[in-house]
mmCIF file of C-alpha atoms in Angstrom:
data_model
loop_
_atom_site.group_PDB
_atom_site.id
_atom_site.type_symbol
_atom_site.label_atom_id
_atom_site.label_comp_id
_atom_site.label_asym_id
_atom_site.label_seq_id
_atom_site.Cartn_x
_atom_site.Cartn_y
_atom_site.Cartn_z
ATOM 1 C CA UNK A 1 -105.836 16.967 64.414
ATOM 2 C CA UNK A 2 -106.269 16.804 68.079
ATOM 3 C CA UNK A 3 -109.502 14.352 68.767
ATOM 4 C CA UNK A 4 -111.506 13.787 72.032
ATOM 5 C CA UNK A 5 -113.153 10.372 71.841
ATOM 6 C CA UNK A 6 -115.691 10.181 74.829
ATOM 7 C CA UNK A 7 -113.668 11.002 77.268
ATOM 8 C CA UNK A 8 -113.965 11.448 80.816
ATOM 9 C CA UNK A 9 -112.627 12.082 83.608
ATOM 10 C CA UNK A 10 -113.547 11.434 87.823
ATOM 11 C CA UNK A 11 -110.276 12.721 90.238
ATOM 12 C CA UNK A 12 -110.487 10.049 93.274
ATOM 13 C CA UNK A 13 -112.392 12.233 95.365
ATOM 14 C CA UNK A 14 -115.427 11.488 93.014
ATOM 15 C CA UNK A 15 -115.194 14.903 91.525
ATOM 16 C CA UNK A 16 -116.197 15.108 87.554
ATOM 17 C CA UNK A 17 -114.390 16.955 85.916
ATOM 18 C CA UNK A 18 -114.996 15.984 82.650
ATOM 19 C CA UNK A 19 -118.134 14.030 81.141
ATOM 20 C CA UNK A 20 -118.187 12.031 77.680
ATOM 21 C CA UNK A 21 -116.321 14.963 76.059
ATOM 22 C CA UNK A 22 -116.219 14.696 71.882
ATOM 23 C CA UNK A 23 -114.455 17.186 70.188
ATOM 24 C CA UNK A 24 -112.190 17.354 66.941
ATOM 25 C CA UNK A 25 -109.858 20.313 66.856
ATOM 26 C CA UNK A 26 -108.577 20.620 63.260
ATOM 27 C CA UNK A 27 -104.755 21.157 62.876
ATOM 28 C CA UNK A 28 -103.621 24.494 62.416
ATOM 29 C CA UNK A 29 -106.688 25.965 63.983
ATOM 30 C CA UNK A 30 -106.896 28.077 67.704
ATOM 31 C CA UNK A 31 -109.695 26.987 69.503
ATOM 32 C CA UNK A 32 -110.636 28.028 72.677
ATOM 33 C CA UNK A 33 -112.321 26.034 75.765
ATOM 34 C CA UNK A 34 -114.030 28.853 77.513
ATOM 35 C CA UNK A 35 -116.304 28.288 80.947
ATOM 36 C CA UNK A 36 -116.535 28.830 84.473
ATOM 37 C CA UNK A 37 -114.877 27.912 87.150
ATOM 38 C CA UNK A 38 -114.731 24.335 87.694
ATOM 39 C CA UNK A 39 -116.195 22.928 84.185
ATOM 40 C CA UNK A 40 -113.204 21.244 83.137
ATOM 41 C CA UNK A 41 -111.758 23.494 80.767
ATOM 42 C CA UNK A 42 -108.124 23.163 82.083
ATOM 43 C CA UNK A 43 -108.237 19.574 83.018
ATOM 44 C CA UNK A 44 -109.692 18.525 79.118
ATOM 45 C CA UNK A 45 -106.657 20.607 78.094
ATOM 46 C CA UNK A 46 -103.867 19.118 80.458
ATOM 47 C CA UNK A 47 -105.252 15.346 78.444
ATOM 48 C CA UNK A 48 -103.824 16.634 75.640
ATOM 49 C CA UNK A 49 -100.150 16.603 76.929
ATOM 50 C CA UNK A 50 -100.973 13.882 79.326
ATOM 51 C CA UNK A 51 -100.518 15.893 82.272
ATOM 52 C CA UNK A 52 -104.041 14.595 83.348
ATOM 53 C CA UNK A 53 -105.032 10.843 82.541
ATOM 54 C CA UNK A 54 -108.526 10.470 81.191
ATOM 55 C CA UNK A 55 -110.506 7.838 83.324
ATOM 56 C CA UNK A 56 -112.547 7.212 80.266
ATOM 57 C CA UNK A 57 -112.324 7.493 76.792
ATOM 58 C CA UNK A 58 -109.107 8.209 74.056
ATOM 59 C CA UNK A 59 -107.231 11.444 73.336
ATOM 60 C CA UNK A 60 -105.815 10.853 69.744
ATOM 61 C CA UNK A 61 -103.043 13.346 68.054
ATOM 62 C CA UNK A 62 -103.112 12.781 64.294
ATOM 63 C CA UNK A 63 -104.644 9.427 64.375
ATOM 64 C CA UNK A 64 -102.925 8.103 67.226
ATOM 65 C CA UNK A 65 -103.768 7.694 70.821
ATOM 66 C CA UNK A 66 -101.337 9.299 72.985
ATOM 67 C CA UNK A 67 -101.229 6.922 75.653
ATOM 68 C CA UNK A 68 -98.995 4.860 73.389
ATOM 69 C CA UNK A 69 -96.738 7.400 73.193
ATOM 70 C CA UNK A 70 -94.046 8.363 75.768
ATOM 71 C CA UNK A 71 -95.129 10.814 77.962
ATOM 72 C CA UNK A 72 -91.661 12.597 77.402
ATOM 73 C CA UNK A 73 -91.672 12.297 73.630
ATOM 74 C CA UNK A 74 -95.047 13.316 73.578
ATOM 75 C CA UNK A 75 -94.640 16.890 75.823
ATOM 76 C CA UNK A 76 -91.585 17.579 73.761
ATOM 77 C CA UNK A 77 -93.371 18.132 70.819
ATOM 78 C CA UNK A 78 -96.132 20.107 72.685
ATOM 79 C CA UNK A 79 -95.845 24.003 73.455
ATOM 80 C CA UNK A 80 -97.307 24.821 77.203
ATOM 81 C CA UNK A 81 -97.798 28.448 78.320
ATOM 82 C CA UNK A 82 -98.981 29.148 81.813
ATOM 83 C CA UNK A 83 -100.822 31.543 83.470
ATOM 84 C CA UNK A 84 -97.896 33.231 85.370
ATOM 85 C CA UNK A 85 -95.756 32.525 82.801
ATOM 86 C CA UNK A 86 -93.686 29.836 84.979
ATOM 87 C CA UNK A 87 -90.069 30.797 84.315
ATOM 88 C CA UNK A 88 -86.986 29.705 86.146
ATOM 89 C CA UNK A 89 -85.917 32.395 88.335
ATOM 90 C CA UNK A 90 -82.398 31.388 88.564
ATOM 91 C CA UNK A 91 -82.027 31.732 84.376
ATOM 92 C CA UNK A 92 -81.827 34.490 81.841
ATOM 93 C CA UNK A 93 -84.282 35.521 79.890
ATOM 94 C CA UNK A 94 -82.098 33.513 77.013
ATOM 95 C CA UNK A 95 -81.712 30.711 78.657
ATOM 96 C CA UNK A 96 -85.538 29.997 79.857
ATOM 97 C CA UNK A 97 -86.653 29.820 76.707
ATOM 98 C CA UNK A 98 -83.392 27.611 75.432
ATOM 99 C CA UNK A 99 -85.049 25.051 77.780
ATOM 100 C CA UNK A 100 -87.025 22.566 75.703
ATOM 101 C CA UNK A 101 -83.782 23.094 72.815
ATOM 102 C CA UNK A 102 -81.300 21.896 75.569
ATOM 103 C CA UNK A 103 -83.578 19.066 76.867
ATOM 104 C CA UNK A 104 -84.280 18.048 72.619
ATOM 105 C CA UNK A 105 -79.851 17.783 72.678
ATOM 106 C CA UNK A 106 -79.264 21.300 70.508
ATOM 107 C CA UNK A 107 -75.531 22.289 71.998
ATOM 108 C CA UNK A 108 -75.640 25.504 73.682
ATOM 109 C CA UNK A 109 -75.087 28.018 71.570
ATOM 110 C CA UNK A 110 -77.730 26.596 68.567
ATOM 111 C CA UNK A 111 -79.967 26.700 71.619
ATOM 112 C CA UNK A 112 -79.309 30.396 72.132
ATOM 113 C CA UNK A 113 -79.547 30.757 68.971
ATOM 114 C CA UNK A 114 -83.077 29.489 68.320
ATOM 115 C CA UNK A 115 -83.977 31.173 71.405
ATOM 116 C CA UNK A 116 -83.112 34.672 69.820
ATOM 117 C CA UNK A 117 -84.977 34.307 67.042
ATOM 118 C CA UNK A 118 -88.215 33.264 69.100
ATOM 119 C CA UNK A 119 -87.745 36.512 71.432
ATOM 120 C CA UNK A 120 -87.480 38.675 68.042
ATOM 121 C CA UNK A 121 -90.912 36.773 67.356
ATOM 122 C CA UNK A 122 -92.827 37.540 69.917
ATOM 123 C CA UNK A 123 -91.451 41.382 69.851
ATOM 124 C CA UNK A 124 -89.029 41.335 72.765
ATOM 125 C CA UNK A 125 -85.798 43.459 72.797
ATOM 126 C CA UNK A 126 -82.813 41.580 72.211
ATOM 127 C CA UNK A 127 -81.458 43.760 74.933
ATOM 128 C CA UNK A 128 -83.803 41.627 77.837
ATOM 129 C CA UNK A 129 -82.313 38.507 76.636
ATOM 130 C CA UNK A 130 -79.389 38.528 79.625
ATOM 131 C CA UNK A 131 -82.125 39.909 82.166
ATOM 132 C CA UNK A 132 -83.674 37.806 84.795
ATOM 133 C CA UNK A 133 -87.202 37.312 84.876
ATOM 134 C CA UNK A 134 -87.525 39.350 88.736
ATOM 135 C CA UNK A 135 -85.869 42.221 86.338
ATOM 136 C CA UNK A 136 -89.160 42.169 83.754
ATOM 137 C CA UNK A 137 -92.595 43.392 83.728
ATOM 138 C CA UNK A 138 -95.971 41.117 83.766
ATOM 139 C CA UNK A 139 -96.473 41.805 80.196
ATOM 140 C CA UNK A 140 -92.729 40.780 79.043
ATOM 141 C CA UNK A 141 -92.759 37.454 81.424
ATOM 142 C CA UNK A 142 -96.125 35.986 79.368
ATOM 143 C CA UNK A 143 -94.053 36.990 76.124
ATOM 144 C CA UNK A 144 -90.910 34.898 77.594
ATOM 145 C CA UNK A 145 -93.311 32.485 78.359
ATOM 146 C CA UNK A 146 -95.118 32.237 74.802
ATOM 147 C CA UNK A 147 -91.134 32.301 73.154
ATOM 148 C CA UNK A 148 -90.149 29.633 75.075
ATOM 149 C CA UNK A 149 -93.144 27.446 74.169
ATOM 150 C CA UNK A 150 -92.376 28.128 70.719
ATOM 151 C CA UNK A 151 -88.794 28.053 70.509
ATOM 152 C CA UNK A 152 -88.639 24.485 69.221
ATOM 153 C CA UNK A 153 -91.512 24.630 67.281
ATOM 154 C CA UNK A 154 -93.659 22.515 67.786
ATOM 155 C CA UNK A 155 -97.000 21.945 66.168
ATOM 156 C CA UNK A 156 -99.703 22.236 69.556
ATOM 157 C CA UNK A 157 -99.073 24.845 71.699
ATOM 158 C CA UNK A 158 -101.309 24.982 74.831
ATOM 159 C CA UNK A 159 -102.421 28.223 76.680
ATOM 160 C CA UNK A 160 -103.758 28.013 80.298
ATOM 161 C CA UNK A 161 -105.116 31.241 81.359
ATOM 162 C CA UNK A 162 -102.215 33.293 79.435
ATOM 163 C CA UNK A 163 -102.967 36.813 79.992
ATOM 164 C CA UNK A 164 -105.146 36.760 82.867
ATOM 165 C CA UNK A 165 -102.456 37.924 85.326
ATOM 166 C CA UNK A 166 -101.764 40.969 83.419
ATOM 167 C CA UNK A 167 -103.361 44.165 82.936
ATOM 168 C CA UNK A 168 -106.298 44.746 80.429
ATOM 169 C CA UNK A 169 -104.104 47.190 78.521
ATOM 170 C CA UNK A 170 -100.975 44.746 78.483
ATOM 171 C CA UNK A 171 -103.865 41.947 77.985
ATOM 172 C CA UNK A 172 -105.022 43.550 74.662
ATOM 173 C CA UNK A 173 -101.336 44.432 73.214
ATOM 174 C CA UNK A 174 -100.192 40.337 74.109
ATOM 175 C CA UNK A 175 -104.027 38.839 72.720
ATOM 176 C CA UNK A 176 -103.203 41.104 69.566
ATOM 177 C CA UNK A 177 -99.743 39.627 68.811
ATOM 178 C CA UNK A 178 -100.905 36.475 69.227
ATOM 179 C CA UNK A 179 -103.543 36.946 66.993
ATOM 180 C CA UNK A 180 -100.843 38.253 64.343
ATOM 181 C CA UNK A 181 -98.373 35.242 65.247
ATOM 182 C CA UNK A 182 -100.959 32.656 64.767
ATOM 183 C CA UNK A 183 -101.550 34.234 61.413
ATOM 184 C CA UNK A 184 -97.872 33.319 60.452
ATOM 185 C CA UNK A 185 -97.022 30.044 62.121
ATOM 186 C CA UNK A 186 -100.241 28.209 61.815
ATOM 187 C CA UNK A 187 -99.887 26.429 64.543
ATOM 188 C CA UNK A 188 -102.502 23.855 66.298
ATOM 189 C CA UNK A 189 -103.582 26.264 69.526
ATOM 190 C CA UNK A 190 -105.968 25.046 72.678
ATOM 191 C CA UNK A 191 -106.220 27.855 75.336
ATOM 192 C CA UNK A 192 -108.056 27.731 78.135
ATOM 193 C CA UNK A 193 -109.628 31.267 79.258
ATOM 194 C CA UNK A 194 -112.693 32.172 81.764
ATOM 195 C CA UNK A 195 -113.236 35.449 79.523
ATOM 196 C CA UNK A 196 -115.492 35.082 76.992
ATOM 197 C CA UNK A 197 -114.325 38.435 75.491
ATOM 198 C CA UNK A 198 -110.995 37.028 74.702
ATOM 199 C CA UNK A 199 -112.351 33.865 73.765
ATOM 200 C CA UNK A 200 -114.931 35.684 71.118
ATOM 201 C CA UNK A 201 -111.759 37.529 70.202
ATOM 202 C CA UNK A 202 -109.129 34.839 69.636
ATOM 203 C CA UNK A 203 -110.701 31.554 68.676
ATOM 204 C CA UNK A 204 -111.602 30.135 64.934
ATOM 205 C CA UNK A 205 -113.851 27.841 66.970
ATOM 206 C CA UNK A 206 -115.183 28.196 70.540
ATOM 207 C CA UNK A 207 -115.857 24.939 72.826
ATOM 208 C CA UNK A 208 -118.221 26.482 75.402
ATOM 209 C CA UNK A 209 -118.490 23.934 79.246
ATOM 210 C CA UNK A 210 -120.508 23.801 81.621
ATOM 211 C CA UNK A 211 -119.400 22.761 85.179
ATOM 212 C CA UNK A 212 -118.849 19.403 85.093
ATOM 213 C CA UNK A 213 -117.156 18.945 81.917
ATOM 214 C CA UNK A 214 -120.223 19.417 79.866
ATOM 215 C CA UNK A 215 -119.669 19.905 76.443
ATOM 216 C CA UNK A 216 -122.662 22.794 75.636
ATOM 217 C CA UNK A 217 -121.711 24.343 72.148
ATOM 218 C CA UNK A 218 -118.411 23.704 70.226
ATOM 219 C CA UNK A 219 -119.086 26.640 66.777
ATOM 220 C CA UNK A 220 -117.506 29.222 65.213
ATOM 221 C CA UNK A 221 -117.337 32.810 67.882
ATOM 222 C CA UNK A 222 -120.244 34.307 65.318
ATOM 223 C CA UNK A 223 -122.304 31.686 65.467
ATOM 224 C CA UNK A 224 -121.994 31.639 69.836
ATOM 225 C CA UNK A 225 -122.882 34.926 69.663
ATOM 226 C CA UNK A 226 -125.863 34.520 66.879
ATOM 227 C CA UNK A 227 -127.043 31.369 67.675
ATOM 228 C CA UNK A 228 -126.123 30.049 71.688
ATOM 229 C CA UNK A 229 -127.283 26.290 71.422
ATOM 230 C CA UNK A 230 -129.166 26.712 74.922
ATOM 231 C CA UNK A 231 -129.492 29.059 78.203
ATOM 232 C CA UNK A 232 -126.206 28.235 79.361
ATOM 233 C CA UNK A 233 -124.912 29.527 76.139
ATOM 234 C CA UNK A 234 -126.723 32.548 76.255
ATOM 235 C CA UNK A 235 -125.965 33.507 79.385
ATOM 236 C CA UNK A 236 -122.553 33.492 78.467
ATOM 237 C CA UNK A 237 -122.469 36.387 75.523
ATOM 238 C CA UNK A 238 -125.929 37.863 76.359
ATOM 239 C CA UNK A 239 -124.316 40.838 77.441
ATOM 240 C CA UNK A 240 -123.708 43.599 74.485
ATOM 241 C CA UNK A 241 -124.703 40.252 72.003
ATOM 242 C CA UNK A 242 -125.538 42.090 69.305
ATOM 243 C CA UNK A 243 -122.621 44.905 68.919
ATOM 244 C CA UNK A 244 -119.782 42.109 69.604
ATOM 245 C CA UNK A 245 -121.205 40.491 66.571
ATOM 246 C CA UNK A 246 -120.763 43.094 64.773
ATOM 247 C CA UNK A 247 -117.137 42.486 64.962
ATOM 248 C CA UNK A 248 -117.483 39.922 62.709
ATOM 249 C CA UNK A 249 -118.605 41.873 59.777
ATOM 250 C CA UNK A 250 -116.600 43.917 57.413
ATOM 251 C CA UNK A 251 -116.863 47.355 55.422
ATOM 252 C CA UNK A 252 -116.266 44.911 52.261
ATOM 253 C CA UNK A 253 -119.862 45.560 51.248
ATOM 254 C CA UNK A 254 -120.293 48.634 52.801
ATOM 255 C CA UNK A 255 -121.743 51.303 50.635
ATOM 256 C CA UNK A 256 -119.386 54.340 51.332
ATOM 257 C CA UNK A 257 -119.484 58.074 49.267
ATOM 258 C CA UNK A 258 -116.501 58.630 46.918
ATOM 259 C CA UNK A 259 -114.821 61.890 48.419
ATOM 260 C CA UNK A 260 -115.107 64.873 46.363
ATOM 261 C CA UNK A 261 -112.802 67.231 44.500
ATOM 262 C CA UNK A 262 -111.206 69.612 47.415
ATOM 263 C CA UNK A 263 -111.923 73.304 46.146
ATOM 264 C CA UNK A 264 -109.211 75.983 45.924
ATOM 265 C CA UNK A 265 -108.185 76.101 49.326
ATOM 266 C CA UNK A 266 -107.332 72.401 49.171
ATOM 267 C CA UNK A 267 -110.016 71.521 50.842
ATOM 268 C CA UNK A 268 -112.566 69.290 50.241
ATOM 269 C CA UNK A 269 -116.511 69.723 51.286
ATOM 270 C CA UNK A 270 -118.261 66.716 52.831
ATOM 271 C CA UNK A 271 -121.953 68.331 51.127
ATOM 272 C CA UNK A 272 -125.054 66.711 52.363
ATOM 273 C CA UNK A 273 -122.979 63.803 53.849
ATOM 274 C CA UNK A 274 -121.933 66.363 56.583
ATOM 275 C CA UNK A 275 -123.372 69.631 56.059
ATOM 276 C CA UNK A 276 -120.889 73.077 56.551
ATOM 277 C CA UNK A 277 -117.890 70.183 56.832
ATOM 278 C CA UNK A 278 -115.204 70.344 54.999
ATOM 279 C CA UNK A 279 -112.020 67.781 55.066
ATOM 280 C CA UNK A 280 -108.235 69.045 54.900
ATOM 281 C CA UNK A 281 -105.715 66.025 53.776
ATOM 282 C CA UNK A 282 -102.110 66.789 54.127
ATOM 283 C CA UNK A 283 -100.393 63.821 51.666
ATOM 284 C CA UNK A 284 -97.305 64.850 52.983
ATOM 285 C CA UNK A 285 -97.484 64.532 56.910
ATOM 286 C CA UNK A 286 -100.575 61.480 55.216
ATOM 287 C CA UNK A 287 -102.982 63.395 58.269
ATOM 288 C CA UNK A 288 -106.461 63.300 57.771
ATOM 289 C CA UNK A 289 -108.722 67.104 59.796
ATOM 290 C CA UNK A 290 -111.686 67.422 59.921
ATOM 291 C CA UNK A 291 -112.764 71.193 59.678
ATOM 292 C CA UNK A 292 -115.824 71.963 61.724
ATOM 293 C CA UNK A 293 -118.408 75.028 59.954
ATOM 294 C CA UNK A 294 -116.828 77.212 63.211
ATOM 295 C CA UNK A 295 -113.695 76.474 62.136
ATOM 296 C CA UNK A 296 -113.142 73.829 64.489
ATOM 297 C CA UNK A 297 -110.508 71.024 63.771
ATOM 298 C CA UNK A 298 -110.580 67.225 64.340
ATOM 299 C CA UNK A 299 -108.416 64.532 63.530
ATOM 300 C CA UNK A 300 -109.697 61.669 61.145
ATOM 301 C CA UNK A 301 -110.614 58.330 61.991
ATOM 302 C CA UNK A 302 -109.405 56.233 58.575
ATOM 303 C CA UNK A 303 -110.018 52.768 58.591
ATOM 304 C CA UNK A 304 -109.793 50.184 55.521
ATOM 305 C CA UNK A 305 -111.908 48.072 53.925
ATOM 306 C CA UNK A 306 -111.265 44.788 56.039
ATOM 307 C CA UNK A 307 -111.682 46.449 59.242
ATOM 308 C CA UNK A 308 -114.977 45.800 61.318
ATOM 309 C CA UNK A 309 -118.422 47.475 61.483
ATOM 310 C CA UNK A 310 -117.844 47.536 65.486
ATOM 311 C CA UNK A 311 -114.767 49.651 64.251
ATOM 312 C CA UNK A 312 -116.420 51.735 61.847
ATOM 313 C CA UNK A 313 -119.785 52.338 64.236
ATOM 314 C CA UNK A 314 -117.623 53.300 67.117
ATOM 315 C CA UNK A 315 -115.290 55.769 65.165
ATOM 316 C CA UNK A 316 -118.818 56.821 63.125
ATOM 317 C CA UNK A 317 -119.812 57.625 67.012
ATOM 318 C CA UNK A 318 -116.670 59.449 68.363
ATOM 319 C CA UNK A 319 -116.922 61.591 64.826
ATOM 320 C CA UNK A 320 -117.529 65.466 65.542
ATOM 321 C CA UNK A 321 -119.212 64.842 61.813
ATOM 322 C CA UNK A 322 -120.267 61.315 62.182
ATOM 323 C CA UNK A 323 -118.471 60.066 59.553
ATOM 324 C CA UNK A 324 -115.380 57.941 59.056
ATOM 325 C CA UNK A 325 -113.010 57.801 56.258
ATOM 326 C CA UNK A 326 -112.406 54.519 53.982
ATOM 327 C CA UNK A 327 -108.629 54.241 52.894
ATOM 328 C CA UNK A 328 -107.944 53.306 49.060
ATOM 329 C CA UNK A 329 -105.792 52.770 46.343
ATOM 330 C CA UNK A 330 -102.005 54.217 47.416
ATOM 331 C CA UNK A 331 -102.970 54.363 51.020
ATOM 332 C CA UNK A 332 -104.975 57.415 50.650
ATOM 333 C CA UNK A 333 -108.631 58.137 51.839
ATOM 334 C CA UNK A 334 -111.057 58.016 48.934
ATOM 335 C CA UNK A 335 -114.695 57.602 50.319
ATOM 336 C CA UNK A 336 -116.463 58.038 53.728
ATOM 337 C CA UNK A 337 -118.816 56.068 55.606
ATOM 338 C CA UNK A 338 -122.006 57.259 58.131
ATOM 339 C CA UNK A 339 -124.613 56.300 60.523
ATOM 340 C CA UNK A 340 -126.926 55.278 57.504
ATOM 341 C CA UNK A 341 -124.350 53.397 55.521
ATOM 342 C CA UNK A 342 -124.295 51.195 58.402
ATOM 343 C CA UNK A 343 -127.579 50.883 59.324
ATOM 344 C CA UNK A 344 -128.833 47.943 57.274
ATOM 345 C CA UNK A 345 -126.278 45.891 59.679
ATOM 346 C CA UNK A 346 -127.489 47.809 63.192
ATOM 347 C CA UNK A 347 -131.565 47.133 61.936
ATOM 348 C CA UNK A 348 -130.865 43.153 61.140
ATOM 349 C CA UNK A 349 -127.671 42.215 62.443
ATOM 350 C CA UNK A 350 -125.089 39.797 60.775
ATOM 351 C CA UNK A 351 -127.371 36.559 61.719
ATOM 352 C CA UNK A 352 -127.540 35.976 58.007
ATOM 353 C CA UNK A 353 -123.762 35.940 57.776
ATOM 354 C CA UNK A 354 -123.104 33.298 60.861
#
């Protein structure tokens, strides 16, 4: 557990950054310090691996402060991805993120080694490994940069800004495998982002700051978004409140119509949930068409039970039919899902659920 004990901090200039800051980040969780510019979000971050000295207060890892611990020792054992992913131009992709494996006394080759098996976990080619970084694209730099933190595993990892510099498409694909890679390793994860999107997106808890290190709401991203502790807050996730929380609700209680029998064509009529439609399912290419009453031909949205009512409402809305199928038993669709099935959730939200 990573623990903020009223800390503080003034930079010589008489600049507060940070003000009486409490916080307990639980181990194995990702939270997320999210703000604008110039509320302290990086600098209460950069305490962590002592990078920035708190003027006031205690930053305790496990129990134990961390200014009794070598600021060497301590950094070692702390993961740090930056914004611009920071690599050493003058080494191979390989040997960047054999850094922190050389400088913990692994011979070279177990170095390489490790490092391998960090790019296969963040998805890169094995075939990048003897590239430079001048040689690789935004997206695969941040990915270097997220192996390398990782490489000697350590518990904490710290992200400043991570995909910022990329493009929103890139930014998606890299916040998604993070998202699956946290999933796995389980590590302790503080980032630092500006976008409340990602941070709604990413984060088991959310510690929302006002400028000057204000501490305004430290909750769950459902309960930002369902109930923001002030204005500040709400200013924040005002925008499209409502339908981002629906992202947090699943089609696990859904009430969706069991399919019926298809008819001798093969095909199977949708009846009053989508009058003069019909739906073709070829098990063998496992496609899913709708067939339009002119004859007109759609592909399926399928989506599965665990998947969000944001998902299902937008696919529900991009529907020729407005309807979406529900995958079951043996991966094949077995029930659908309309406007009305989710209406109970777009008439009173998920407030009850936060």
């Amino acid at each position: 557990m990573i623990t903020f004990e009223s800390v503080s901090k003034t930079f010589p200039d008489g600049t507060k950054a940070v003000t009486d800051l409490d916080l307990e980040i639980p181990t194995g969780s990702f939270t997320v310090l999210v703000g604008p510019s110039g509320c302290g979000k990086t600098t209460s971050m950069r305490m962590i691996n002592r990078m920035v000295a708190p003027t006031a207060g205690r930053v305790l890892i496990d129990g134990q402060d961390i200014a009794e611990i070598r600021a060497v020792s301590l950094r070692l054992g702390i993961g740090y991805v930056l914004q611009n992913a920071g690599l050493f131009p003058h080494r191979t992709v390989l040997d960047n993120v054999a850094t922190v494996q050389r400088l913990l006394g692994l011979s070279k080759s177990q170095a390489r080694a490790k490092a391998h098996e960090a790019l296969e976990r963040v998805g890169l080619d094995a075939a990048l490994a003897n590239r430079y970084p001048a040689q690789l694209s935004g997206g695969q730099q941040q990915r270097v940069g997220v192996a390398r933190a990782l490489a000697a595993d350590p518990p904490i990892l710290l992200m400043d800004e991570p995909f910022s510099a990329v493009d929103p498409i890139v930014r998606e694909e890299l916040q998604a495998e993070v998202r699956h890679l946290q999933a796995e390793i389980k590590k302790t994860i503080v980032m630092v982002t500006h976008d409340i999107d990602e941070a709604l997106g990413l984060g088991d808890k959310i510690a929302v700051m006002a400028p000057g290190g204000q501490l305004q709401q430290y909750a769950t991203p459902l309960q930002i978004l369902t109930r923001p502790a002030n204005s500040f807050v709400n200013s924040l996730v005002a925008k499209d409140r409502g339908f981002r929380a629906l992202s947090f609700a699943t089609l696990q209680d859904v009430d969706a119509t069991p399919l019926g029998s298809p008819g001798t064509d093969g095909l199977i009529p949708l009846g009053v949930g989508a009058p003069g439609w019909l739906l073709e399912l070829d098990m063998a290419l496992r496609t899913a068409t709708w067939r339009g009453p002119d004859g007109e031909k759609t592909r399926a949205a399928v989506l599965h039970r665990g998947d969000s009512v944001r998902s299902a409402l937008d696919a529900v809305l991009a529907s020729p039919c407005s309807l979406v199928l529900l995958m079951g038993e043996n991966d094949v669709p077995r029930s659908y899902v309309g406007l009305e099935d989710l209406a109970p959730y777009l008439r009173h939200g998920v407030r009850s659920r936060a």
